[in-house]
């Protein structure tokens, strides 16, 4: 723990003692406080916001069969600059499904509260009257095709019983009655012209999601986003079918293009609970694979942006470059999308890794990428379509709690590789912060528009390339025997039964976060998955909506919406758990 983190930790311990009981945690960077009063919860939330903490994730947990015999909600906050997480353990009243909302204080909590309504059946205090009437307000995770009182993350029904209820409800409603599947329609009171849906079925390989656009002429007046079409019951599957050691197998299937980031975040949480020390070779090679995953996703997004502005030649050449990285993945790990590489305790690869293969291949690749990226960014047609389009201001980003690339493009320096470094990232700060190849100017890179998000992607590819070179060099300096030791056998610790831990990894979209609670012995009591897309989807709506900044009206045209959506490049599946 560095000096800054130690100081922040001492300060937060002194402050939290006034709000509730401090609890033991298995991680050095975790501070947990138990709060039993609504007033204290809101006071502490306001205090943390003033002290530069931001919301990372929210976990609702059915603990009615455990010691406290009630529902609990865990609010995880991160310090802006110190490597420190603060967890508020908030206890609902015995027998109650109502809790105190904090979304008015921290707007980033709003999507979590909608998710909690659908999956656990807990309602913010503002919805108590609706809940009392038996009509719990629905969010975006379970649509009307599901029974309204399904609540799959409650522990009262088995997975088989939940499936039977869904099937029985569908038969009772008749599958040929499509009224339950119709879109909600345009928002009340905002109709000012034409309203029309885009999706949920899209062309190509885009996942399912619906955008309801209200426009005046060519200008978008409002955008409603409805997700949840990819709901697979992921979090229930963790606790029903997998154990603590094998949970990575499901984690890597949450969002296919970020398989490695998800499995890595899961493994890091499980390694805390099992007190597993990862071998030095794995500490260097895990970031190599994570950066390769970042590169191929950024290159794919750049190709998509080029395609959306009609520059098919650029799109084709980016596709060729991405294919080269995917083939390198296959050669190194046995899978183009890096599946079955992570496991609790380290990594496993099909064949020994050759340093010259990695550095040589990427060394030839980066020159082609630089030339192509420069040619795209200086092209007037691309700049005209992307500059001052889909603007997310720094103030708006901070309010919404955005993360990852979207935050960095709006001038918000959130990167868990720097803020919460793990393994080799602890010594990589200089590389992560080095300017490297400059394309565009600093003002453009923090402007928060489509062009800024493009610049950030390009620059992060160069940073990832430098990181991989450094990581491979560090791995090569290990003794031959140490280079081959890639994993440590984890041990189940009964002392951590019903204890929780956090694991995270900075994926291409931002920080992937797993909150994991160990059940008896090697079981999973609860696994909360938080893909960065969950925090960034609300920002997409803000970018598309008209508003005034510094006396200037910011607008998005209907024709620019696909470009805006591609610049965010969010995951539908990562949101629809």
Coordinates of C-alpha atoms in Angstrom, one line a residue:
X1 CA 0.0 0.0 0.0
X2 CA 1.6 3.3 -1.1
X3 CA 1.7 6.5 1.0
X4 CA -1.3 8.1 -0.7
X5 CA -3.5 5.0 -0.1
X6 CA -2.3 4.7 3.5
X7 CA -3.3 8.3 4.2
X8 CA -6.6 7.9 2.5
X9 CA -7.2 4.7 4.4
X10 CA -6.5 6.3 7.7
X11 CA -8.7 9.2 6.9
X12 CA -11.6 7.0 5.8
X13 CA -11.4 4.7 8.8
X14 CA -11.7 7.7 11.1
X15 CA -14.6 9.1 9.2
X16 CA -16.6 5.8 8.9
X17 CA -16.5 5.0 12.6
X18 CA -19.0 7.8 13.0
X19 CA -21.5 6.1 10.6
X20 CA -21.6 2.4 11.6
X21 CA -19.6 -0.7 12.6
X22 CA -16.4 -1.3 10.7
X23 CA -16.2 -4.9 9.4
X24 CA -13.2 -7.1 8.6
X25 CA -12.5 -7.7 4.9
X26 CA -10.1 -10.1 3.1
X27 CA -8.4 -7.4 0.9
X28 CA -6.0 -4.7 1.9
X29 CA -7.7 -2.1 -0.3
X30 CA -11.2 -2.7 1.1
X31 CA -12.8 -0.8 3.9
X32 CA -16.4 -1.9 4.8
X33 CA -18.9 -0.3 7.1
X34 CA -22.3 -1.6 8.2
X35 CA -25.1 1.0 8.1
X36 CA -28.6 0.4 9.5
X37 CA -30.2 3.8 9.1
X38 CA -31.6 5.4 6.0
X39 CA -30.4 8.8 7.2
X40 CA -26.9 7.5 7.9
X41 CA -26.8 5.9 4.5
X42 CA -27.6 9.2 2.8
X43 CA -25.3 11.2 5.0
X44 CA -22.4 8.8 4.3
X45 CA -23.1 8.8 0.5
X46 CA -23.0 12.6 0.5
X47 CA -19.8 12.7 2.5
X48 CA -18.1 10.2 0.2
X49 CA -19.1 12.2 -2.9
X50 CA -17.5 15.3 -1.4
X51 CA -14.3 13.3 -0.5
X52 CA -13.7 12.3 -4.2
X53 CA -15.2 8.8 -4.1
X54 CA -17.4 7.6 -7.0
X55 CA -19.8 4.7 -7.3
X56 CA -18.4 1.5 -8.8
X57 CA -21.2 -1.0 -8.3
X58 CA -24.3 -1.9 -6.3
X59 CA -25.1 -5.4 -5.0
X60 CA -28.4 -6.5 -3.7
X61 CA -28.2 -9.8 -1.8
X62 CA -30.8 -12.1 -0.3
X63 CA -29.3 -13.0 3.1
X64 CA -32.5 -14.0 4.8
X65 CA -31.0 -17.4 5.6
X66 CA -27.8 -16.0 7.1
X67 CA -27.1 -14.4 10.4
X68 CA -28.8 -11.1 9.9
X69 CA -31.9 -12.7 8.2
X70 CA -32.7 -9.9 5.8
X71 CA -31.9 -8.4 2.5
X72 CA -28.8 -6.3 2.2
X73 CA -27.5 -3.8 -0.4
X74 CA -23.7 -3.3 -0.8
X75 CA -22.6 0.1 -2.3
X76 CA -19.0 0.0 -3.5
X77 CA -17.2 3.3 -3.9
X78 CA -13.7 4.0 -5.2
X79 CA -11.4 6.8 -4.3
X80 CA -10.6 9.0 -7.3
X81 CA -6.8 8.8 -6.8
X82 CA -5.9 6.3 -4.0
X83 CA -6.1 2.6 -4.4
X84 CA -9.0 2.2 -2.0
X85 CA -12.5 0.8 -2.1
X86 CA -15.2 1.7 0.4
X87 CA -18.1 -0.7 0.8
X88 CA -21.3 0.4 2.6
X89 CA -23.2 -2.7 3.8
X90 CA -26.8 -1.4 4.1
X91 CA -29.3 -3.5 6.0
X92 CA -33.0 -3.4 5.1
X93 CA -35.5 -3.8 7.9
X94 CA -36.6 -7.4 8.8
X95 CA -39.2 -8.6 6.3
X96 CA -39.0 -5.5 4.2
X97 CA -38.4 -5.2 0.5
X98 CA -38.2 -1.4 0.6
X99 CA -34.9 0.6 0.8
X100 CA -33.7 4.1 0.8
X101 CA -32.8 5.3 -2.7
X102 CA -29.5 7.3 -3.3
X103 CA -30.0 7.9 -7.0
X104 CA -30.9 11.6 -6.3
X105 CA -27.5 12.0 -4.7
X106 CA -25.6 9.7 -7.0
X107 CA -27.3 9.4 -10.4
X108 CA -25.0 6.5 -11.3
X109 CA -27.1 4.3 -8.9
X110 CA -30.2 4.6 -11.0
X111 CA -29.5 1.7 -13.4
X112 CA -28.6 -0.5 -10.5
X113 CA -31.8 0.3 -8.7
X114 CA -33.8 -0.7 -11.8
X115 CA -31.8 -3.9 -12.0
X116 CA -32.5 -4.6 -8.4
X117 CA -36.3 -4.1 -8.9
X118 CA -36.3 -6.8 -11.7
X119 CA -33.9 -9.4 -10.3
X120 CA -34.4 -9.2 -6.5
X121 CA -37.7 -7.4 -6.2
X122 CA -36.5 -4.7 -3.9
X123 CA -38.0 -1.2 -4.3
X124 CA -36.7 2.3 -3.6
X125 CA -38.7 4.1 -1.0
X126 CA -40.3 6.3 -3.7
X127 CA -42.0 3.2 -5.1
X128 CA -43.4 1.7 -1.9
X129 CA -47.0 2.5 -2.8
X130 CA -46.7 0.8 -6.2
X131 CA -45.0 -2.2 -4.6
X132 CA -47.7 -2.5 -1.9
X133 CA -50.3 -2.8 -4.7
X134 CA -48.4 -5.8 -6.1
X135 CA -47.1 -3.9 -9.1
X136 CA -43.4 -3.5 -8.7
X137 CA -42.0 -1.1 -11.2
X138 CA -40.1 -2.9 -13.9
X139 CA -36.6 -1.9 -15.0
X140 CA -34.9 -2.9 -18.2
X141 CA -33.6 -6.4 -17.3
X142 CA -36.8 -8.5 -17.3
X143 CA -39.4 -7.6 -19.9
X144 CA -43.2 -8.2 -19.6
X145 CA -42.7 -11.6 -21.2
X146 CA -41.5 -12.8 -17.7
X147 CA -43.8 -13.2 -14.7
X148 CA -43.9 -9.9 -12.8
X149 CA -42.9 -11.5 -9.5
X150 CA -40.2 -13.8 -10.8
X151 CA -37.3 -12.1 -8.9
X152 CA -34.7 -14.8 -9.9
X153 CA -32.0 -13.7 -7.5
X154 CA -34.1 -14.4 -4.4
X155 CA -33.1 -17.7 -2.9
X156 CA -36.6 -19.0 -2.2
X157 CA -36.8 -20.9 -5.6
X158 CA -34.4 -23.3 -7.2
X159 CA -33.2 -22.7 -10.8
X160 CA -35.5 -25.5 -11.9
X161 CA -38.5 -24.0 -10.2
X162 CA -37.8 -20.6 -11.8
X163 CA -37.7 -22.2 -15.3
X164 CA -41.0 -23.9 -14.6
X165 CA -42.6 -20.7 -13.6
X166 CA -41.5 -18.9 -16.7
X167 CA -42.8 -21.7 -18.9
X168 CA -46.1 -21.9 -17.1
X169 CA -46.6 -18.1 -17.3
X170 CA -45.8 -18.1 -21.1
X171 CA -48.4 -20.9 -21.7
X172 CA -51.0 -19.0 -19.6
X173 CA -50.5 -15.8 -21.6
X174 CA -50.4 -17.6 -25.0
X175 CA -47.2 -17.3 -27.0
X176 CA -49.1 -15.9 -30.0
X177 CA -50.2 -12.9 -28.1
X178 CA -47.5 -10.4 -28.8
X179 CA -48.8 -7.5 -26.6
X180 CA -46.2 -8.3 -24.0
X181 CA -43.4 -7.9 -26.5
X182 CA -44.5 -4.6 -28.0
X183 CA -42.2 -1.5 -27.4
X184 CA -43.3 0.9 -24.7
X185 CA -43.7 3.7 -27.1
X186 CA -42.5 7.3 -27.0
X187 CA -42.2 9.1 -23.7
X188 CA -45.2 11.0 -22.5
X189 CA -45.3 14.7 -22.9
X190 CA -42.2 15.0 -25.2
X191 CA -43.8 14.2 -28.6
X192 CA -42.6 17.0 -30.9
X193 CA -42.5 15.4 -34.3
X194 CA -41.7 11.9 -35.5
X195 CA -41.2 9.0 -33.1
X196 CA -39.9 5.7 -34.3
X197 CA -38.1 2.6 -32.9
X198 CA -34.7 1.3 -34.0
X199 CA -34.4 -2.3 -33.1
X200 CA -34.5 -4.5 -31.1
X201 CA -33.4 -6.6 -34.1
X202 CA -30.6 -4.9 -36.0
X203 CA -28.8 -5.6 -39.2
X204 CA -25.5 -7.5 -39.2
X205 CA -24.2 -9.0 -35.9
X206 CA -25.4 -6.3 -33.6
X207 CA -27.0 -7.6 -30.4
X208 CA -30.6 -6.9 -29.5
X209 CA -31.6 -3.6 -28.0
X210 CA -34.2 -1.0 -28.8
X211 CA -33.7 2.7 -29.2
X212 CA -36.9 4.8 -29.4
X213 CA -36.1 8.1 -31.1
X214 CA -38.3 11.2 -31.0
X215 CA -37.2 13.8 -33.5
X216 CA -38.1 17.2 -34.9
X217 CA -37.0 17.1 -38.5
X218 CA -33.5 15.7 -38.4
X219 CA -32.8 16.6 -34.8
X220 CA -33.1 14.0 -32.0
X221 CA -35.3 15.4 -29.2
X222 CA -35.2 12.4 -27.0
X223 CA -33.8 8.9 -26.9
X224 CA -35.2 6.0 -24.9
X225 CA -33.1 2.9 -24.5
X226 CA -34.6 -0.5 -23.8
X227 CA -32.2 -3.4 -23.1
X228 CA -32.7 -6.7 -21.5
X229 CA -33.3 -8.8 -24.6
X230 CA -30.1 -10.8 -24.0
X231 CA -31.0 -11.7 -20.4
X232 CA -29.6 -15.2 -19.7
X233 CA -29.8 -15.4 -15.9
X234 CA -26.0 -15.2 -15.6
X235 CA -25.8 -14.2 -11.9
X236 CA -28.2 -17.0 -10.9
X237 CA -26.2 -19.5 -12.9
X238 CA -23.1 -18.6 -10.9
X239 CA -24.7 -19.6 -7.6
X240 CA -26.7 -22.6 -9.0
X241 CA -24.2 -24.4 -11.2
X242 CA -20.6 -23.4 -10.5
X243 CA -18.2 -23.5 -7.7
X244 CA -15.6 -20.9 -6.6
X245 CA -12.7 -22.4 -8.5
X246 CA -14.6 -22.9 -11.8
X247 CA -16.6 -19.7 -11.9
X248 CA -14.2 -18.2 -14.5
X249 CA -15.8 -20.6 -17.1
X250 CA -19.0 -18.6 -17.0
X251 CA -17.4 -15.3 -16.4
X252 CA -15.6 -15.4 -19.8
X253 CA -19.0 -15.9 -21.5
X254 CA -20.7 -12.8 -20.1
X255 CA -19.6 -10.6 -23.0
X256 CA -17.8 -12.4 -25.8
X257 CA -15.5 -9.7 -27.1
X258 CA -14.1 -9.1 -23.5
X259 CA -13.8 -12.7 -22.4
X260 CA -10.4 -12.2 -20.9
X261 CA -11.2 -9.1 -18.9
X262 CA -14.3 -10.7 -17.4
X263 CA -12.6 -14.0 -16.5
X264 CA -9.6 -12.0 -15.1
X265 CA -11.8 -9.9 -12.8
X266 CA -13.6 -13.0 -11.6
X267 CA -10.3 -14.8 -10.9
X268 CA -8.9 -11.9 -9.0
X269 CA -11.9 -11.9 -6.7
X270 CA -11.6 -15.7 -6.1
X271 CA -7.9 -15.4 -5.5
X272 CA -8.5 -12.9 -2.7
X273 CA -11.0 -15.4 -1.1
X274 CA -8.6 -18.3 -1.5
X275 CA -5.5 -16.3 -0.5
X276 CA -3.8 -17.5 -3.7
X277 CA -0.5 -16.0 -4.8
X278 CA -0.2 -15.8 -8.6
X279 CA 3.2 -16.8 -10.0
X280 CA 5.4 -14.1 -11.4
X281 CA 5.1 -15.4 -15.0
X282 CA 1.3 -15.1 -14.9
X283 CA 1.5 -11.6 -13.3
X284 CA 3.4 -10.5 -16.5
X285 CA 1.4 -12.6 -19.1
X286 CA -2.1 -11.8 -17.9
X287 CA -1.7 -8.1 -18.8
X288 CA -0.2 -9.1 -22.2
X289 CA -3.4 -10.9 -23.0
X290 CA -5.6 -8.1 -21.6
X291 CA -3.8 -5.6 -23.8
X292 CA -4.2 -7.8 -26.8
X293 CA -7.9 -7.9 -26.1
X294 CA -7.9 -4.1 -25.9
X295 CA -6.1 -3.7 -29.2
X296 CA -8.4 -5.9 -31.3
X297 CA -11.5 -4.3 -29.8
X298 CA -10.3 -0.8 -30.4
X299 CA -9.3 -1.6 -34.0
X300 CA -12.7 -3.2 -34.6
X301 CA -14.4 0.0 -33.3
X302 CA -12.2 2.2 -35.5
X303 CA -13.3 0.1 -38.5
X304 CA -16.9 0.5 -37.5
X305 CA -16.6 4.2 -37.2
X306 CA -15.0 4.4 -40.7
X307 CA -17.8 2.3 -42.1
X308 CA -20.5 4.5 -40.6
X309 CA -19.1 7.6 -42.3
X310 CA -18.9 5.7 -45.6
X311 CA -15.1 5.1 -45.7
X312 CA -15.3 1.5 -46.7
X313 CA -11.6 1.3 -47.7
X314 CA -10.5 2.3 -44.2
X315 CA -13.0 -0.1 -42.6
X316 CA -11.6 -3.0 -44.7
X317 CA -8.0 -2.2 -43.8
X318 CA -8.8 -2.0 -40.1
X319 CA -10.6 -5.4 -40.4
X320 CA -7.4 -6.9 -41.9
X321 CA -5.3 -5.5 -39.0
X322 CA -7.7 -6.8 -36.5
X323 CA -7.6 -10.2 -38.0
X324 CA -3.8 -10.2 -37.6
X325 CA -4.2 -9.6 -33.8
X326 CA -6.9 -12.3 -33.5
X327 CA -4.6 -14.8 -35.3
X328 CA -1.8 -13.9 -32.9
X329 CA -4.2 -14.6 -30.0
X330 CA -4.9 -18.0 -31.5
X331 CA -1.2 -18.8 -31.8
X332 CA -0.4 -17.7 -28.2
X333 CA -3.5 -18.9 -26.3
X334 CA -5.3 -21.4 -28.6
X335 CA -8.4 -19.2 -29.0
X336 CA -9.0 -16.0 -31.0
X337 CA -10.9 -14.4 -28.2
X338 CA -8.6 -15.7 -25.4
X339 CA -11.0 -18.1 -23.8
X340 CA -9.8 -20.8 -21.4
X341 CA -6.6 -18.9 -20.6
X342 CA -7.4 -17.5 -17.1
X343 CA -8.1 -19.7 -14.2
X344 CA -8.0 -19.1 -10.4
X345 CA -4.4 -19.0 -9.5
X346 CA -2.9 -18.0 -12.9
X347 CA -3.2 -18.9 -16.5
X348 CA -2.9 -21.9 -18.8
X349 CA -1.7 -21.8 -22.5
X350 CA -1.6 -24.5 -25.1
X351 CA 2.0 -24.1 -26.1
X352 CA 5.1 -22.3 -24.6
X353 CA 5.1 -18.6 -25.4
X354 CA 7.9 -17.3 -27.6
X355 CA 8.8 -13.6 -26.9
X356 CA 10.1 -13.0 -30.4
X357 CA 6.8 -14.2 -31.8
X358 CA 4.9 -11.6 -29.9
X359 CA 7.2 -8.6 -30.2
X360 CA 8.1 -9.3 -33.9
X361 CA 4.5 -9.7 -35.0
X362 CA 3.3 -6.6 -33.2
X363 CA 6.3 -4.6 -34.3
X364 CA 5.4 -5.2 -37.9
X365 CA 1.7 -4.6 -37.2
X366 CA 2.0 -1.2 -35.4
X367 CA 3.5 0.6 -38.3
X368 CA 0.6 -0.3 -40.6
X369 CA -1.8 0.7 -37.9
X370 CA -0.2 4.1 -37.3
X371 CA -0.3 5.0 -41.0
X372 CA -3.9 4.0 -41.3
X373 CA -5.0 5.8 -38.1
X374 CA -3.3 9.0 -39.1
X375 CA -4.9 8.9 -42.6
X376 CA -8.3 8.5 -41.1
X377 CA -8.0 11.2 -38.4
X378 CA -6.7 13.9 -40.7
X379 CA -9.3 13.2 -43.4
X380 CA -11.7 16.2 -43.5
X381 CA -14.7 14.0 -44.2
X382 CA -14.1 12.1 -41.1
X383 CA -13.5 15.2 -38.9
X384 CA -16.6 16.9 -40.3
X385 CA -18.8 14.0 -39.2
X386 CA -17.3 13.4 -35.8
X387 CA -16.1 16.7 -34.3
X388 CA -18.7 18.3 -31.9
X389 CA -21.0 15.3 -32.5
X390 CA -22.4 13.3 -29.6
X391 CA -20.7 15.5 -26.9
X392 CA -20.5 14.3 -23.3
X393 CA -19.1 17.1 -21.1
X394 CA -16.8 16.4 -18.2
X395 CA -19.5 17.6 -15.8
X396 CA -22.1 15.3 -17.3
X397 CA -19.7 12.4 -17.2
X398 CA -18.9 12.9 -13.5
X399 CA -22.6 13.2 -12.6
X400 CA -23.4 10.0 -14.4
X401 CA -20.4 8.1 -13.1
X402 CA -19.1 7.0 -16.5
X403 CA -16.1 4.9 -16.7
X404 CA -13.4 3.7 -19.1
X405 CA -12.8 5.1 -22.5
X406 CA -15.9 7.2 -22.4
X407 CA -14.8 8.9 -19.2
X408 CA -11.2 9.5 -20.5
X409 CA -12.5 11.1 -23.7
X410 CA -14.4 13.6 -21.6
X411 CA -11.4 14.5 -19.5
X412 CA -12.1 12.2 -16.6
X413 CA -9.0 10.2 -15.7
X414 CA -10.6 6.8 -14.7
X415 CA -8.4 3.9 -15.4
X416 CA -8.2 1.0 -12.9
X417 CA -4.7 0.1 -14.3
X418 CA -3.6 3.3 -12.6
X419 CA -6.1 3.8 -9.9
X420 CA -6.2 0.2 -8.7
X421 CA -3.1 -1.5 -10.2
X422 CA -2.8 -5.3 -9.8
X423 CA 0.2 -7.4 -10.6
X424 CA 2.6 -6.0 -13.2
X425 CA 0.5 -2.9 -13.6
X426 CA 1.9 -1.7 -10.3
X427 CA 5.2 -0.9 -12.1
X428 CA 3.7 0.3 -15.4
X429 CA 2.5 3.8 -14.5
X430 CA 5.2 5.5 -16.5
X431 CA 4.3 3.6 -19.7
X432 CA 0.5 4.2 -19.1
X433 CA 1.0 8.0 -18.7
X434 CA 3.7 8.5 -21.4
X435 CA 2.3 10.6 -24.3
X436 CA 3.8 8.3 -27.0
X437 CA 2.6 8.9 -30.5
X438 CA 0.5 12.1 -30.7
X439 CA -2.4 12.2 -33.1
X440 CA -4.6 15.3 -32.7
X441 CA -4.1 17.7 -29.9
X442 CA -4.9 17.5 -26.1
X443 CA -8.0 19.7 -26.4
X444 CA -9.5 17.3 -29.0
X445 CA -8.7 14.3 -26.9
X446 CA -10.8 15.6 -23.9
X447 CA -13.6 17.2 -25.8
X448 CA -16.0 14.4 -25.2
X449 CA -17.3 14.0 -28.8
X450 CA -17.1 11.2 -31.3
X451 CA -13.8 12.5 -32.5
X452 CA -12.3 12.5 -29.0
X453 CA -13.4 8.9 -28.4
X454 CA -11.7 8.0 -31.7
X455 CA -8.5 9.7 -30.6
X456 CA -8.5 7.9 -27.2
X457 CA -8.9 4.6 -28.9
X458 CA -6.0 5.2 -31.3
X459 CA -3.7 6.4 -28.4
X460 CA -4.6 3.4 -26.3
X461 CA -3.6 1.0 -29.0
X462 CA -0.1 2.6 -29.0
X463 CA 0.0 2.4 -25.2
X464 CA -1.0 -1.2 -25.2
X465 CA 1.7 -2.0 -27.8
X466 CA 4.4 -0.4 -25.6
X467 CA 3.0 -2.2 -22.5
X468 CA 3.1 -5.6 -24.2
X469 CA 6.8 -5.0 -25.2
X470 CA 7.7 -4.1 -21.7
X471 CA 5.7 -7.0 -20.2
X472 CA 7.3 -9.6 -22.5
X473 CA 10.7 -8.2 -21.7
X474 CA 10.1 -8.5 -17.9
X475 CA 8.8 -12.1 -18.4
X476 CA 11.8 -13.0 -20.5
X477 CA 14.1 -11.9 -17.7
X478 CA 12.7 -14.5 -15.3
X479 CA 14.6 -17.8 -14.8
X480 CA 13.6 -20.5 -17.3
X481 CA 11.8 -22.5 -14.6
X482 CA 9.9 -19.5 -13.4
X483 CA 8.8 -18.6 -16.9
X484 CA 7.1 -22.0 -17.2
X485 CA 5.3 -21.8 -13.8
X486 CA 2.0 -20.2 -14.8
X487 CA -0.5 -21.2 -12.1
X488 CA -0.8 -21.9 -8.3
X489 CA -3.3 -24.4 -7.0
X490 CA -5.9 -22.4 -5.0
X491 CA -7.0 -23.5 -1.5
X492 CA -10.6 -23.2 -0.2
X493 CA -10.6 -21.4 3.1
X494 CA -13.6 -22.2 5.4
X495 CA -12.8 -19.0 7.4
X496 CA -14.0 -17.1 4.3
X497 CA -17.5 -18.7 4.2
X498 CA -20.0 -15.9 3.5
X499 CA -17.1 -13.4 3.0
X500 CA -17.0 -11.2 -0.1
X501 CA -14.2 -9.9 -2.2
X502 CA -13.8 -7.6 -5.2
X503 CA -12.0 -8.4 -8.5
X504 CA -11.5 -6.0 -11.3
X505 CA -9.8 -5.6 -14.7
X506 CA -9.6 -2.6 -17.1
X507 CA -11.2 -4.0 -20.2
X508 CA -11.4 -2.1 -23.5
X509 CA -14.6 -0.4 -22.4
X510 CA -13.5 0.3 -18.9
X511 CA -13.3 -1.5 -15.5
X512 CA -15.0 -4.8 -15.3
X513 CA -15.9 -5.5 -11.6
X514 CA -16.9 -8.7 -9.9
X515 CA -18.3 -8.8 -6.3
X516 CA -18.0 -12.4 -5.1
X517 CA -19.3 -14.0 -1.9
X518 CA -18.1 -17.4 -0.9
X519 CA -20.8 -19.9 0.2
X520 CA -20.0 -22.9 2.4
X521 CA -16.6 -24.3 1.4
X522 CA -16.2 -24.0 -2.4
X523 CA -19.7 -22.7 -3.3
X524 CA -20.7 -19.3 -4.7
X525 CA -23.3 -17.6 -2.6
X526 CA -23.5 -14.5 -4.8
X527 CA -21.6 -13.2 -7.8
X528 CA -22.4 -9.6 -9.0
X529 CA -21.1 -8.8 -12.4
X530 CA -20.6 -5.2 -13.5
X531 CA -19.6 -4.5 -17.0
X532 CA -18.6 -0.9 -17.7
X533 CA -21.5 -0.7 -20.2
X534 CA -24.0 -0.6 -17.4
X535 CA -22.6 2.8 -16.2
X536 CA -22.1 4.2 -19.8
X537 CA -25.5 3.4 -21.4
X538 CA -27.2 6.3 -19.6
X539 CA -24.5 8.6 -21.0
X540 CA -25.4 7.6 -24.5
X541 CA -28.9 8.9 -24.0
X542 CA -27.5 12.2 -22.7
X543 CA -25.2 12.6 -25.7
X544 CA -28.1 12.2 -28.1
X545 CA -30.4 14.6 -26.3
X546 CA -30.4 18.4 -27.0
X547 CA -29.1 20.7 -24.3
X548 CA -27.2 24.0 -23.9
X549 CA -23.6 24.3 -23.0
X550 CA -21.8 27.6 -22.6
X551 CA -24.6 29.3 -24.5
X552 CA -24.4 26.9 -27.4
X553 CA -27.1 24.3 -28.2
X554 CA -25.8 20.7 -28.5
X555 CA -27.8 18.6 -30.9
X556 CA -27.5 15.2 -32.5
X557 CA -29.0 14.4 -35.9
X558 CA -30.8 11.1 -36.5
X559 CA -28.3 10.3 -39.2
X560 CA -25.5 10.7 -36.7
X561 CA -27.0 8.3 -34.1
X562 CA -25.3 5.1 -35.5
X563 CA -22.0 7.0 -35.4
X564 CA -22.6 8.0 -31.8
X565 CA -23.5 4.5 -30.8
X566 CA -20.4 3.1 -32.5
X567 CA -18.2 5.6 -30.7
X568 CA -19.4 4.2 -27.4
X569 CA -19.3 0.6 -28.6
X570 CA -21.1 -0.7 -25.6
X571 CA -21.9 -4.3 -24.8
X572 CA -25.6 -5.3 -24.7
X573 CA -24.8 -8.8 -23.3
X574 CA -22.6 -7.3 -20.6
X575 CA -25.5 -5.2 -19.5
X576 CA -28.3 -7.9 -19.8
X577 CA -27.2 -10.4 -17.2

